[in-house]
Coordinates of C-alpha atoms in Angstrom, one line a residue:
Chain O
M21 CA 205.9 138.1 106.2
N22 CA 202.8 136.5 107.5
L23 CA 203.1 135.0 111.0
D24 CA 200.9 132.2 109.9
R25 CA 203.8 130.8 108.1
F26 CA 205.7 130.0 111.3
G27 CA 205.4 126.9 113.3
M28 CA 207.1 125.4 116.4
D29 CA 208.6 122.0 116.7
T30 CA 207.3 119.9 119.5
V31 CA 210.9 118.8 120.2
T32 CA 211.7 122.3 121.6
L33 CA 209.2 122.1 124.5
A34 CA 209.0 120.1 127.7
G35 CA 205.8 118.5 128.9
S36 CA 202.9 116.5 127.4
L37 CA 201.8 116.8 123.8
E38 CA 198.7 118.6 125.0
A39 CA 200.7 121.1 127.1
K40 CA 203.0 121.8 124.1
L41 CA 200.1 122.3 121.7
A42 CA 198.4 124.6 124.2
A43 CA 201.6 126.6 124.7
M44 CA 202.0 127.1 121.0
R45 CA 198.4 128.2 120.6
A46 CA 198.7 130.6 123.5
A47 CA 201.7 132.2 122.0
G48 CA 199.8 132.7 118.8
F49 CA 201.2 130.0 116.5
S50 CA 198.9 128.4 114.0
Q51 CA 201.0 125.4 113.1
V52 CA 203.1 122.7 114.6
M53 CA 205.9 120.4 113.4
L54 CA 205.4 117.0 115.0
N55 CA 207.8 114.3 115.9
S56 CA 207.0 110.6 115.8
T57 CA 207.6 110.3 119.5
D58 CA 204.6 112.7 120.0
L59 CA 202.5 109.8 118.8
V60 CA 204.1 106.7 119.9
G61 CA 205.1 108.0 123.3
H62 CA 201.7 109.4 124.1
P63 CA 200.3 107.7 127.3
G64 CA 196.9 107.4 125.7
G65 CA 198.4 105.8 122.5
E66 CA 198.5 107.1 119.0
A67 CA 194.8 107.6 118.6
A68 CA 194.8 109.9 121.6
A69 CA 197.7 111.9 120.3
I70 CA 196.0 112.3 116.9
T71 CA 192.9 113.5 118.6
A72 CA 194.9 116.0 120.6
V73 CA 196.5 117.4 117.5
R74 CA 193.3 117.7 115.6
A75 CA 191.5 119.2 118.6
S76 CA 194.3 121.8 118.9
G77 CA 193.3 123.4 115.7
L78 CA 197.0 123.8 114.7
R79 CA 197.9 123.0 111.2
V80 CA 200.5 120.3 110.9
T81 CA 203.6 121.7 109.2
G82 CA 205.1 118.3 108.8
F83 CA 206.3 115.1 110.6
Q84 CA 209.8 114.1 111.5
V85 CA 211.9 112.2 111.1
L86 CA 212.8 109.3 108.8
R87 CA 216.4 108.5 109.3
D88 CA 219.0 106.5 107.4
F89 CA 216.6 105.4 104.6
E90 CA 218.7 105.6 101.5
G91 CA 221.6 103.5 100.4
L92 CA 220.9 100.3 102.2
D93 CA 220.8 96.8 100.8
G94 CA 218.9 93.6 101.4
H95 CA 217.2 93.1 104.7
L96 CA 218.3 96.6 106.0
H97 CA 216.6 98.2 103.0
A98 CA 213.4 96.1 103.5
Y99 CA 213.4 97.0 107.2
K100 CA 213.7 100.7 106.5
V101 CA 210.9 100.5 103.9
E102 CA 208.7 99.1 106.6
V103 CA 209.7 102.0 108.9
A104 CA 209.0 104.5 106.2
K105 CA 205.5 103.0 105.5
A106 CA 204.6 103.2 109.2
M107 CA 205.7 106.9 109.3
L108 CA 203.7 107.7 106.2
Q109 CA 200.7 106.1 107.8
M110 CA 201.2 108.3 110.9
C111 CA 201.5 111.3 108.6
R112 CA 198.3 110.4 106.9
A113 CA 196.5 110.0 110.2
L114 CA 197.7 113.4 111.5
G115 CA 197.0 115.2 108.3
A116 CA 200.7 116.0 107.9
R117 CA 201.5 116.7 104.3
V118 CA 205.3 116.7 104.6
L119 CA 207.6 113.9 105.9
L120 CA 211.1 115.0 106.7
A121 CA 213.7 112.5 105.7
C122 CA 217.3 113.1 106.8
S123 CA 220.3 112.0 104.8
S124 CA 221.8 108.8 106.1
S125 CA 224.5 108.7 108.7
S126 CA 224.6 104.9 108.6
A127 CA 227.9 103.1 108.2
H128 CA 226.0 100.4 106.3
A129 CA 224.8 102.8 103.6
T130 CA 226.4 103.2 100.2
G131 CA 227.1 106.6 98.7
D132 CA 226.4 105.4 95.1
P133 CA 224.4 108.3 93.7
E134 CA 222.4 106.0 91.4
R135 CA 221.3 103.9 94.4
L136 CA 220.5 107.0 96.5
V137 CA 218.3 108.4 93.6
A138 CA 216.5 105.1 93.2
D139 CA 215.8 104.9 97.0
L140 CA 214.5 108.5 97.1
R141 CA 212.3 107.8 94.1
K142 CA 210.9 104.7 96.0
L143 CA 210.3 106.8 99.1
A144 CA 208.4 109.4 97.0
M145 CA 206.4 106.7 95.3
L146 CA 205.4 105.2 98.7
A147 CA 204.1 108.7 99.7
V148 CA 202.1 109.4 96.5
P149 CA 198.9 107.5 97.4
H150 CA 198.9 109.2 100.8
D151 CA 199.2 112.7 99.4
I152 CA 202.5 113.3 101.3
R153 CA 205.6 115.2 100.2
I154 CA 209.0 114.1 101.1
A155 CA 211.4 116.8 102.2
Y156 CA 215.0 115.5 102.0
E157 CA 217.4 117.2 104.3
A158 CA 221.2 117.0 104.3
L159 CA 222.4 116.4 107.8
S160 CA 225.7 118.2 108.3
W161 CA 227.1 114.9 109.7
G162 CA 225.5 112.7 107.0
R163 CA 227.8 109.9 105.9
H164 CA 227.7 110.5 102.2
V165 CA 225.2 113.4 101.8
N166 CA 226.1 116.2 104.3
D167 CA 225.7 119.4 102.3
F168 CA 222.6 121.2 101.0
V169 CA 223.9 121.2 97.5
Q170 CA 224.2 117.4 97.4
A171 CA 220.7 117.0 98.6
C172 CA 219.4 119.4 95.9
E173 CA 221.3 117.5 93.2
L174 CA 219.9 114.1 94.3
V175 CA 216.4 115.5 94.4
E176 CA 216.8 117.0 91.0
Q177 CA 218.1 113.8 89.6
A178 CA 215.3 111.8 91.2
D179 CA 212.8 114.2 89.5
R180 CA 209.6 113.3 91.4
A181 CA 206.9 115.8 91.9
N182 CA 206.4 115.0 95.6
L183 CA 210.2 115.0 96.4
G184 CA 211.9 118.2 97.5
V185 CA 214.5 119.4 99.9
A186 CA 214.3 120.8 103.4
L187 CA 216.7 123.6 104.3
D188 CA 217.8 123.7 108.0
S189 CA 219.6 126.9 108.8
F190 CA 221.7 125.1 111.4
H191 CA 223.2 122.6 109.0
F192 CA 223.5 125.2 106.3
I193 CA 225.5 127.6 108.5
A194 CA 227.4 124.9 110.5
S195 CA 228.7 123.2 107.4
G196 CA 229.7 126.5 105.8
T197 CA 227.4 126.2 102.8
G198 CA 227.5 129.3 100.7
L199 CA 224.3 131.2 99.7
E200 CA 225.1 130.4 96.0
A201 CA 223.9 126.9 96.8
L202 CA 220.4 128.4 96.5
D203 CA 221.0 129.8 93.0
A204 CA 220.2 126.6 91.1
L205 CA 217.3 125.6 93.2
N206 CA 213.8 125.8 91.9
P207 CA 211.8 127.4 94.8
E208 CA 209.0 124.9 94.2
K209 CA 211.4 122.2 95.2
L210 CA 212.0 123.7 98.6
F211 CA 209.4 122.0 100.7
L212 CA 210.3 123.2 104.2
V213 CA 212.6 125.8 105.8
Q214 CA 213.7 125.0 109.4
L215 CA 215.2 127.9 111.3
S216 CA 217.5 128.0 114.3
D217 CA 220.7 129.5 115.5
F218 CA 223.3 128.3 117.9
L219 CA 225.4 129.6 120.7
W220 CA 229.0 129.5 119.4
Q221 CA 230.7 130.6 116.4
E222 CA 231.8 127.3 114.9
A223 CA 231.0 123.6 115.1
R224 CA 233.8 122.2 113.1
S225 CA 233.9 118.5 113.5
P226 CA 230.9 116.2 112.9
T227 CA 230.9 115.4 116.6
D228 CA 230.8 119.1 117.5
R229 CA 227.9 119.6 115.1
I230 CA 225.9 116.6 116.4
E231 CA 226.4 117.8 120.0
T232 CA 225.5 121.4 119.1
A233 CA 222.6 120.5 116.9
R234 CA 221.0 118.3 119.6
H235 CA 221.5 120.4 122.7
Y236 CA 222.5 124.0 122.0
R237 CA 220.3 125.5 119.3
V238 CA 218.4 128.7 120.0
F239 CA 215.7 130.6 118.2
P240 CA 216.7 132.9 115.4
G241 CA 217.7 136.3 116.8
E242 CA 219.0 134.7 120.0
G243 CA 222.3 133.2 118.7
V244 CA 225.5 134.5 117.3
H245 CA 224.7 134.0 113.6
S246 CA 221.8 136.4 113.4
E247 CA 223.2 138.1 110.4
Q248 CA 223.7 134.8 108.5
V249 CA 220.2 133.6 109.4
A250 CA 218.7 137.0 108.3
T251 CA 220.6 136.8 105.0
L252 CA 219.4 133.3 104.4
V253 CA 215.8 134.1 105.1
R254 CA 215.9 137.1 102.9
R255 CA 217.5 135.1 100.1
V256 CA 215.0 132.3 100.4
D257 CA 212.1 134.8 100.4
A258 CA 213.6 136.6 97.4
M259 CA 213.9 133.4 95.4
G260 CA 210.1 133.0 95.7
Y261 CA 209.8 130.5 98.6
R262 CA 206.2 130.8 100.0
G263 CA 206.1 127.7 102.1
D264 CA 206.3 127.2 105.8
Y265 CA 209.0 128.0 108.4
S266 CA 209.5 125.9 111.4
F267 CA 211.7 126.5 114.4
E268 CA 213.9 123.4 114.7
V269 CA 215.4 124.2 118.1
F270 CA 216.8 121.4 120.2
N271 CA 217.9 123.0 123.5
D272 CA 218.2 121.2 126.9
D273 CA 217.6 124.5 128.8
Y274 CA 214.4 125.2 126.9
R275 CA 213.2 121.7 127.9
S276 CA 213.8 122.7 131.5
L277 CA 211.6 125.8 131.3
P278 CA 207.8 126.1 131.3
P279 CA 206.6 125.5 127.7
T280 CA 204.6 128.7 127.8
M281 CA 207.7 130.7 128.4
V282 CA 209.7 129.0 125.6
A283 CA 206.8 129.4 123.2
E284 CA 206.8 133.1 124.0
R285 CA 210.4 133.3 123.0
A286 CA 209.6 131.5 119.8
R287 CA 206.9 134.1 119.2
R288 CA 209.4 136.9 119.6
S289 CA 211.7 135.1 117.2
A290 CA 208.9 134.8 114.6
G291 CA 208.5 138.5 114.9
W292 CA 212.2 139.1 114.4
V293 CA 212.3 136.9 111.3
S294 CA 209.1 138.3 109.7
G295 CA 210.6 141.8 110.2
L296 CA 213.5 140.8 107.9
V297 CA 211.5 140.6 104.7
S298 CA 208.8 142.7 103.1
R299 CA 205.3 142.3 104.4
R300 CA 204.0 142.4 100.8
T301 CA 204.7 138.8 100.2
L302 CA 201.5 136.8 100.1
P303 CA 201.0 133.6 101.9
A304 CA 201.1 130.4 99.8
R305 CA 198.0 129.0 98.3
R306 CA 196.7 126.6 100.9
R307 CA 194.5 123.6 100.4
R308 CA 191.5 123.5 102.6
G309 CA 192.2 121.2 105.5
Chain M
M19 CA 188.2 111.2 67.3
S20 CA 191.5 109.5 66.8
V21 CA 194.9 110.2 68.0
E22 CA 196.5 111.0 64.6
E23 CA 200.0 111.9 65.8
R24 CA 201.6 108.9 67.3
L25 CA 204.3 109.7 69.8
P26 CA 207.4 107.6 69.8
E27 CA 206.6 104.1 71.0
P28 CA 206.3 104.3 74.7
S29 CA 207.8 101.5 76.8
N30 CA 205.5 98.9 78.1
P31 CA 207.5 97.5 81.1
L32 CA 204.8 95.1 82.3
G33 CA 203.7 93.9 78.8
M34 CA 200.3 95.4 79.6
D35 CA 197.5 94.3 77.4
G36 CA 194.3 96.0 78.4
I37 CA 191.8 95.7 81.2
E38 CA 190.9 92.1 82.4
F39 CA 188.1 93.3 84.6
I40 CA 186.7 96.2 86.6
E41 CA 185.4 95.6 90.1
Y42 CA 182.7 97.4 92.0
A43 CA 181.9 97.0 95.7
T44 CA 178.4 97.4 97.0
S45 CA 176.2 96.1 99.7
Q46 CA 173.3 96.2 97.4
P47 CA 174.2 93.8 94.6
Q48 CA 170.7 93.2 93.4
A49 CA 169.9 96.9 92.8
F50 CA 173.3 97.3 91.1
G51 CA 172.8 94.1 89.1
A52 CA 169.5 95.5 87.7
L53 CA 171.3 98.7 86.7
L54 CA 174.1 96.8 85.0
A55 CA 171.5 94.8 83.1
S56 CA 170.0 98.0 81.8
M57 CA 173.5 99.0 80.8
G58 CA 173.8 95.8 78.7
F59 CA 175.8 93.6 81.1
A60 CA 174.5 90.1 81.8
P61 CA 175.3 88.0 84.9
V62 CA 177.3 85.0 83.7
A63 CA 178.9 83.4 86.8
R64 CA 178.9 83.4 90.6
H65 CA 181.9 83.1 92.9
R66 CA 182.2 79.7 94.5
S67 CA 182.4 80.8 98.0
R68 CA 181.8 84.5 98.3
E69 CA 179.1 87.0 97.4
V70 CA 180.8 88.0 94.2
M71 CA 179.2 88.0 90.8
L72 CA 180.7 88.2 87.3
Y73 CA 178.9 90.2 84.7
R74 CA 180.0 90.4 81.1
Q75 CA 179.2 92.3 77.9
G76 CA 181.2 91.7 74.8
T77 CA 184.9 92.1 75.8
M78 CA 184.1 93.6 79.2
N79 CA 184.2 91.7 82.4
L80 CA 182.7 93.4 85.4
I81 CA 182.9 92.0 89.0
V82 CA 180.4 93.0 91.6
N83 CA 181.8 92.3 95.1
S84 CA 179.4 92.3 98.0
H85 CA 181.7 90.4 100.3
E86 CA 182.1 92.7 103.3
A87 CA 181.2 95.7 101.2
G88 CA 180.6 98.7 103.3
T89 CA 178.6 101.1 101.2
A90 CA 175.3 100.8 99.3
T91 CA 176.4 103.1 96.5
P92 CA 178.6 101.0 94.2
Q93 CA 182.2 102.1 94.5
L94 CA 184.8 101.4 91.8
S95 CA 187.1 99.2 93.9
A96 CA 189.6 97.7 91.5
I97 CA 191.1 97.6 88.0
A98 CA 192.6 94.3 86.9
L99 CA 195.3 94.8 84.3
R100 CA 196.3 92.1 81.8
V101 CA 200.1 91.8 82.0
R102 CA 202.7 89.4 80.6
D103 CA 203.8 88.1 84.0
A104 CA 201.7 88.9 87.0
G105 CA 204.4 87.9 89.5
Y106 CA 207.0 90.1 87.8
A107 CA 204.6 93.0 87.6
H108 CA 203.8 92.7 91.3
R109 CA 207.5 92.5 92.3
R110 CA 208.6 95.3 90.1
S111 CA 205.8 97.5 91.4
L112 CA 206.8 96.8 95.0
D113 CA 210.5 97.5 94.2
L114 CA 209.5 100.9 92.9
G115 CA 207.5 101.8 96.0
A116 CA 204.0 100.6 95.4
W117 CA 202.0 99.4 98.5
D118 CA 201.2 95.7 98.5
M119 CA 197.6 94.7 98.5
P120 CA 196.3 93.6 102.0
T121 CA 195.9 89.9 101.9
R122 CA 192.4 90.1 103.3
A123 CA 191.4 91.9 100.1
A124 CA 192.3 88.9 98.0
E125 CA 188.8 87.9 97.1
M126 CA 189.8 85.4 94.6
E127 CA 190.7 81.8 95.4
L128 CA 193.4 82.1 92.8
L129 CA 196.3 84.2 94.0
I130 CA 195.9 87.3 92.0
P131 CA 198.6 89.8 93.1
G132 CA 197.8 93.4 93.4
I133 CA 198.8 96.8 94.8
H134 CA 197.1 99.8 96.3
G135 CA 195.8 102.3 93.8
V136 CA 194.0 105.6 94.6
G137 CA 191.9 105.8 97.8
D138 CA 190.8 102.4 98.8
S139 CA 191.0 100.9 95.3
L140 CA 193.3 98.1 94.2
I141 CA 195.2 97.4 91.0
Y142 CA 195.4 93.7 90.2
F143 CA 197.7 91.9 87.8
V144 CA 196.4 89.1 85.7
D145 CA 198.5 87.1 83.3
R146 CA 196.1 84.2 82.5
Y147 CA 193.6 85.5 80.1
R148 CA 194.4 83.8 76.8
D149 CA 194.0 80.1 76.8
F150 CA 192.9 79.9 80.4
S151 CA 190.5 82.2 82.3
I152 CA 190.8 83.1 86.0
Y153 CA 187.0 82.9 86.2
D154 CA 187.1 79.1 85.3
V155 CA 188.6 78.4 88.7
D156 CA 186.9 80.9 91.0
F157 CA 183.4 81.1 89.5
L158 CA 180.6 78.8 88.7
P159 CA 178.7 79.6 85.5
L160 CA 175.0 80.5 85.9
A161 CA 172.8 77.8 84.5
G162 CA 171.3 78.8 81.2
A163 CA 173.3 82.0 81.0
D164 CA 175.1 82.8 77.7
P165 CA 178.8 82.8 78.8
R166 CA 179.6 85.3 76.0
P167 CA 176.8 87.9 75.9
P168 CA 177.3 90.3 73.0
A169 CA 178.0 94.0 73.5
L170 CA 175.3 96.5 73.2
A171 CA 176.0 98.9 70.3
G172 CA 179.7 97.8 70.3
L173 CA 180.4 99.0 73.9
H174 CA 183.9 98.3 75.2
W175 CA 186.1 99.6 78.0
F176 CA 187.4 103.0 77.1
G177 CA 188.9 104.1 80.4
V178 CA 188.6 105.1 84.0
V179 CA 188.1 108.5 85.5
Q180 CA 190.0 109.3 88.7
A181 CA 189.3 112.3 91.0
I182 CA 192.4 113.8 92.6
L183 CA 193.0 116.6 95.0
P184 CA 194.2 120.1 93.9
D185 CA 197.8 120.2 92.6
R186 CA 198.1 116.4 92.6
T187 CA 198.2 115.8 88.9
A188 CA 202.0 115.6 88.8
D189 CA 202.1 113.2 91.7
W190 CA 199.7 110.8 90.0
L191 CA 201.5 111.1 86.7
D192 CA 204.6 109.9 88.4
F193 CA 202.7 107.0 89.8
Y194 CA 201.2 105.8 86.5
Q195 CA 204.2 106.6 84.4
T196 CA 206.7 105.0 86.7
L197 CA 204.8 101.9 87.7
F198 CA 203.0 101.1 84.5
G199 CA 204.4 103.2 81.6
F200 CA 201.4 105.3 81.0
S201 CA 202.0 108.4 78.8
V202 CA 200.3 111.8 78.9
L203 CA 198.3 112.9 75.9
P204 CA 198.9 116.5 74.9
Q205 CA 196.7 119.0 76.5
G206 CA 193.7 119.7 74.4
K207 CA 193.4 116.1 73.2
Y208 CA 190.1 115.1 74.8
F209 CA 187.5 112.6 74.2
G210 CA 183.8 112.6 75.1
V211 CA 181.7 115.4 76.5
L212 CA 183.6 116.2 79.7
P213 CA 186.8 117.9 78.4
K214 CA 188.9 118.4 81.5
G215 CA 191.7 117.0 83.5
T216 CA 194.7 115.1 82.2
L217 CA 194.5 112.1 79.9
L218 CA 196.9 109.2 80.1
E219 CA 197.1 106.5 77.6
S220 CA 198.0 103.0 78.6
P221 CA 201.3 101.6 77.2
C222 CA 199.2 99.0 75.4
R223 CA 197.1 101.8 73.9
K224 CA 193.9 99.9 74.8
F225 CA 192.5 102.3 77.4
Y226 CA 192.8 105.6 79.1
L227 CA 192.9 107.1 82.5
Q228 CA 191.6 110.6 83.1
L229 CA 192.8 112.5 86.2
I230 CA 190.6 115.4 87.3
E231 CA 191.4 117.9 90.0
P232 CA 188.4 119.8 91.4
P233 CA 187.2 122.5 89.1
P234 CA 187.8 126.1 90.2
G235 CA 185.2 127.4 92.6
A236 CA 184.5 123.9 93.9
E237 CA 186.1 124.5 97.3
E238 CA 182.9 123.6 99.1
V239 CA 182.4 120.3 97.2
R240 CA 183.3 117.1 98.9
W241 CA 186.1 115.8 96.7
N242 CA 188.0 112.7 97.6
E243 CA 190.8 110.9 95.7
E244 CA 189.1 107.9 94.2
L245 CA 188.0 106.2 91.0
V246 CA 184.8 107.9 90.0
R247 CA 183.5 106.2 86.9
V248 CA 184.2 104.0 83.9
G249 CA 184.1 105.3 80.4
L250 CA 182.5 102.9 77.9
G251 CA 183.7 103.3 74.3
A252 CA 181.1 103.2 71.5
P253 CA 181.8 103.4 67.8
D254 CA 178.5 105.3 67.3
V255 CA 177.5 107.2 70.5
P256 CA 174.0 108.3 69.4
R257 CA 173.2 104.7 68.5
A258 CA 174.5 103.5 71.9
V259 CA 172.5 106.3 73.7
A260 CA 169.3 105.3 71.8
A261 CA 169.8 101.6 72.7
L262 CA 170.4 102.4 76.4
R263 CA 167.5 104.8 76.6
A264 CA 165.3 102.1 75.2
R265 CA 166.4 100.0 78.2
G266 CA 165.5 102.8 80.6
I267 CA 168.9 104.5 81.1
V268 CA 168.6 108.3 81.6
F269 CA 171.3 110.6 80.3
V270 CA 172.2 114.0 81.7
D271 CA 170.7 116.5 79.2
R272 CA 171.6 120.0 80.3
G273 CA 174.3 122.6 80.0
P274 CA 177.5 121.5 78.3
V275 CA 176.9 117.8 79.2
Q276 CA 174.5 116.7 76.6
P277 CA 174.5 113.5 74.6
S278 CA 176.3 114.2 71.3
D279 CA 178.4 112.4 68.7
K280 CA 181.3 112.6 71.1
G281 CA 179.9 111.2 74.2
A282 CA 177.2 111.2 76.9
L283 CA 176.9 110.9 80.7
T284 CA 174.3 108.9 82.5
Q285 CA 172.5 110.4 85.5
P286 CA 173.8 109.3 88.9
Y287 CA 172.2 106.0 90.0
L288 CA 172.1 104.4 93.4
G289 CA 173.4 107.4 95.2
G290 CA 176.2 108.3 92.8
V291 CA 177.3 105.8 90.2
T292 CA 177.5 107.1 86.7
F293 CA 178.7 105.7 83.3
E294 CA 180.2 107.8 80.6
L295 CA 180.0 107.0 76.9
V296 CA 182.8 108.1 74.7
V297 CA 183.1 107.8 70.9
S298 CA 185.9 105.3 70.5
H299 CA 188.1 104.1 67.8
L300 CA 189.5 101.4 70.1
A301 CA 188.5 98.1 68.5
P302 CA 186.5 96.0 70.9

């Protein structure tokens, strides 16, 4: 597998946006998954952040994260539409072609599938003129959608060209999703694969999963589910996925270490993952940036 | 060429009824006006307060907007669609995820609602086009001008060509099908002399949209997502070509793009604006 298919998430590293981008580049990465706080929290403002990203030469894997979009009514829905539009505009400015949208954990959201499908379609429509794809991800603590299979079903029902799913190995493994969940998925509907492992065997309750997901993830090859991560990567590759992999690793310790050191760990992990599958697979066709 | 096999009646959720006007933006309205005159359009009215002119030819209304226009090369900046209820069309579009038109882009005194289309272009909704004209309010007729100049060689709106980025056809099909009820014509069903891309028929069956991705091998060509040109329908293309040539219009005459019974393409004018002629069964 080609190392150009791996990117790091800015959320993994400490320091300024510029320091994070430099560390990723120095470690040999060619792409980066950005977080909205990278832009809005930049001391020089959004424009300076966008300049830094473009100057880094790193391709933008995607932009995260739109939360709690689907299933809301009235003013809450209108409010979230405005948030989504602002995020799409940031994506556009950054040259990010994928916006990650997580399944809602809001107590105000309905679980009515018809409504969820309508909202996902609306989000996809908002993204069309900006040439952005929506990658819908089931959070393992999502209120109504908390399993990869559910996310796939909603995306299939919504049936929009620029709407697909994101697979996060943490949620997949933590929620005990079986690999057969991938059987029915059209590989072209898989828009992003986020890889991480974590430090203990189980995270049973939603509270455990939130705590683990936000503080104790590690790079693939460093945790206790290496075999499961490896199997998942092989399966995704075998089904024909040729898109990007990003390391979605939230870890308080990593944010206490020099970013160059953490990026080097990520680089080793990318080597471990790429060694899992045949090197004969070709990179996906890329649009010129 | 006609579409012999009619597919089942497509839905027309907005009660669409053709194109009310096409708008261009340019900072050189005189030069563009001269070109439009050669193409058979006549200036008929001037906007009351802004640098906006209305040209007309037969059933076609064409607006040239120079109010805060940025570029000299005329850009196709808006399509105004005739619909049953403009307010409803606007609300429904927004509910489905369209982006509202920025208020500063509302060049009309009348409130004409609209949404964002491709690139910087807008799509307006107009419901007053039968017994009352939007132009009666916003425009002052030019003294001595025929308010109903006849069409040259039966020219009428045939469609609009939109350039899209690679692998974007499906996205834009979703856009036009969901918001407006356009339907895709089967592959191979082409009109004119530029057979490529994907053709969509309006739900009112009065005009077409053509989506074109960059051709293979065009990686180095600058290719933006935008409206690139209008297609003018003509019942008899050679007759229309002859009439336009007599007025000084030059047609591309090389390679596969040669004036024929099916269609013709003008040379680029004013830095890039072209017009396409297409043999058309659409009644003007």
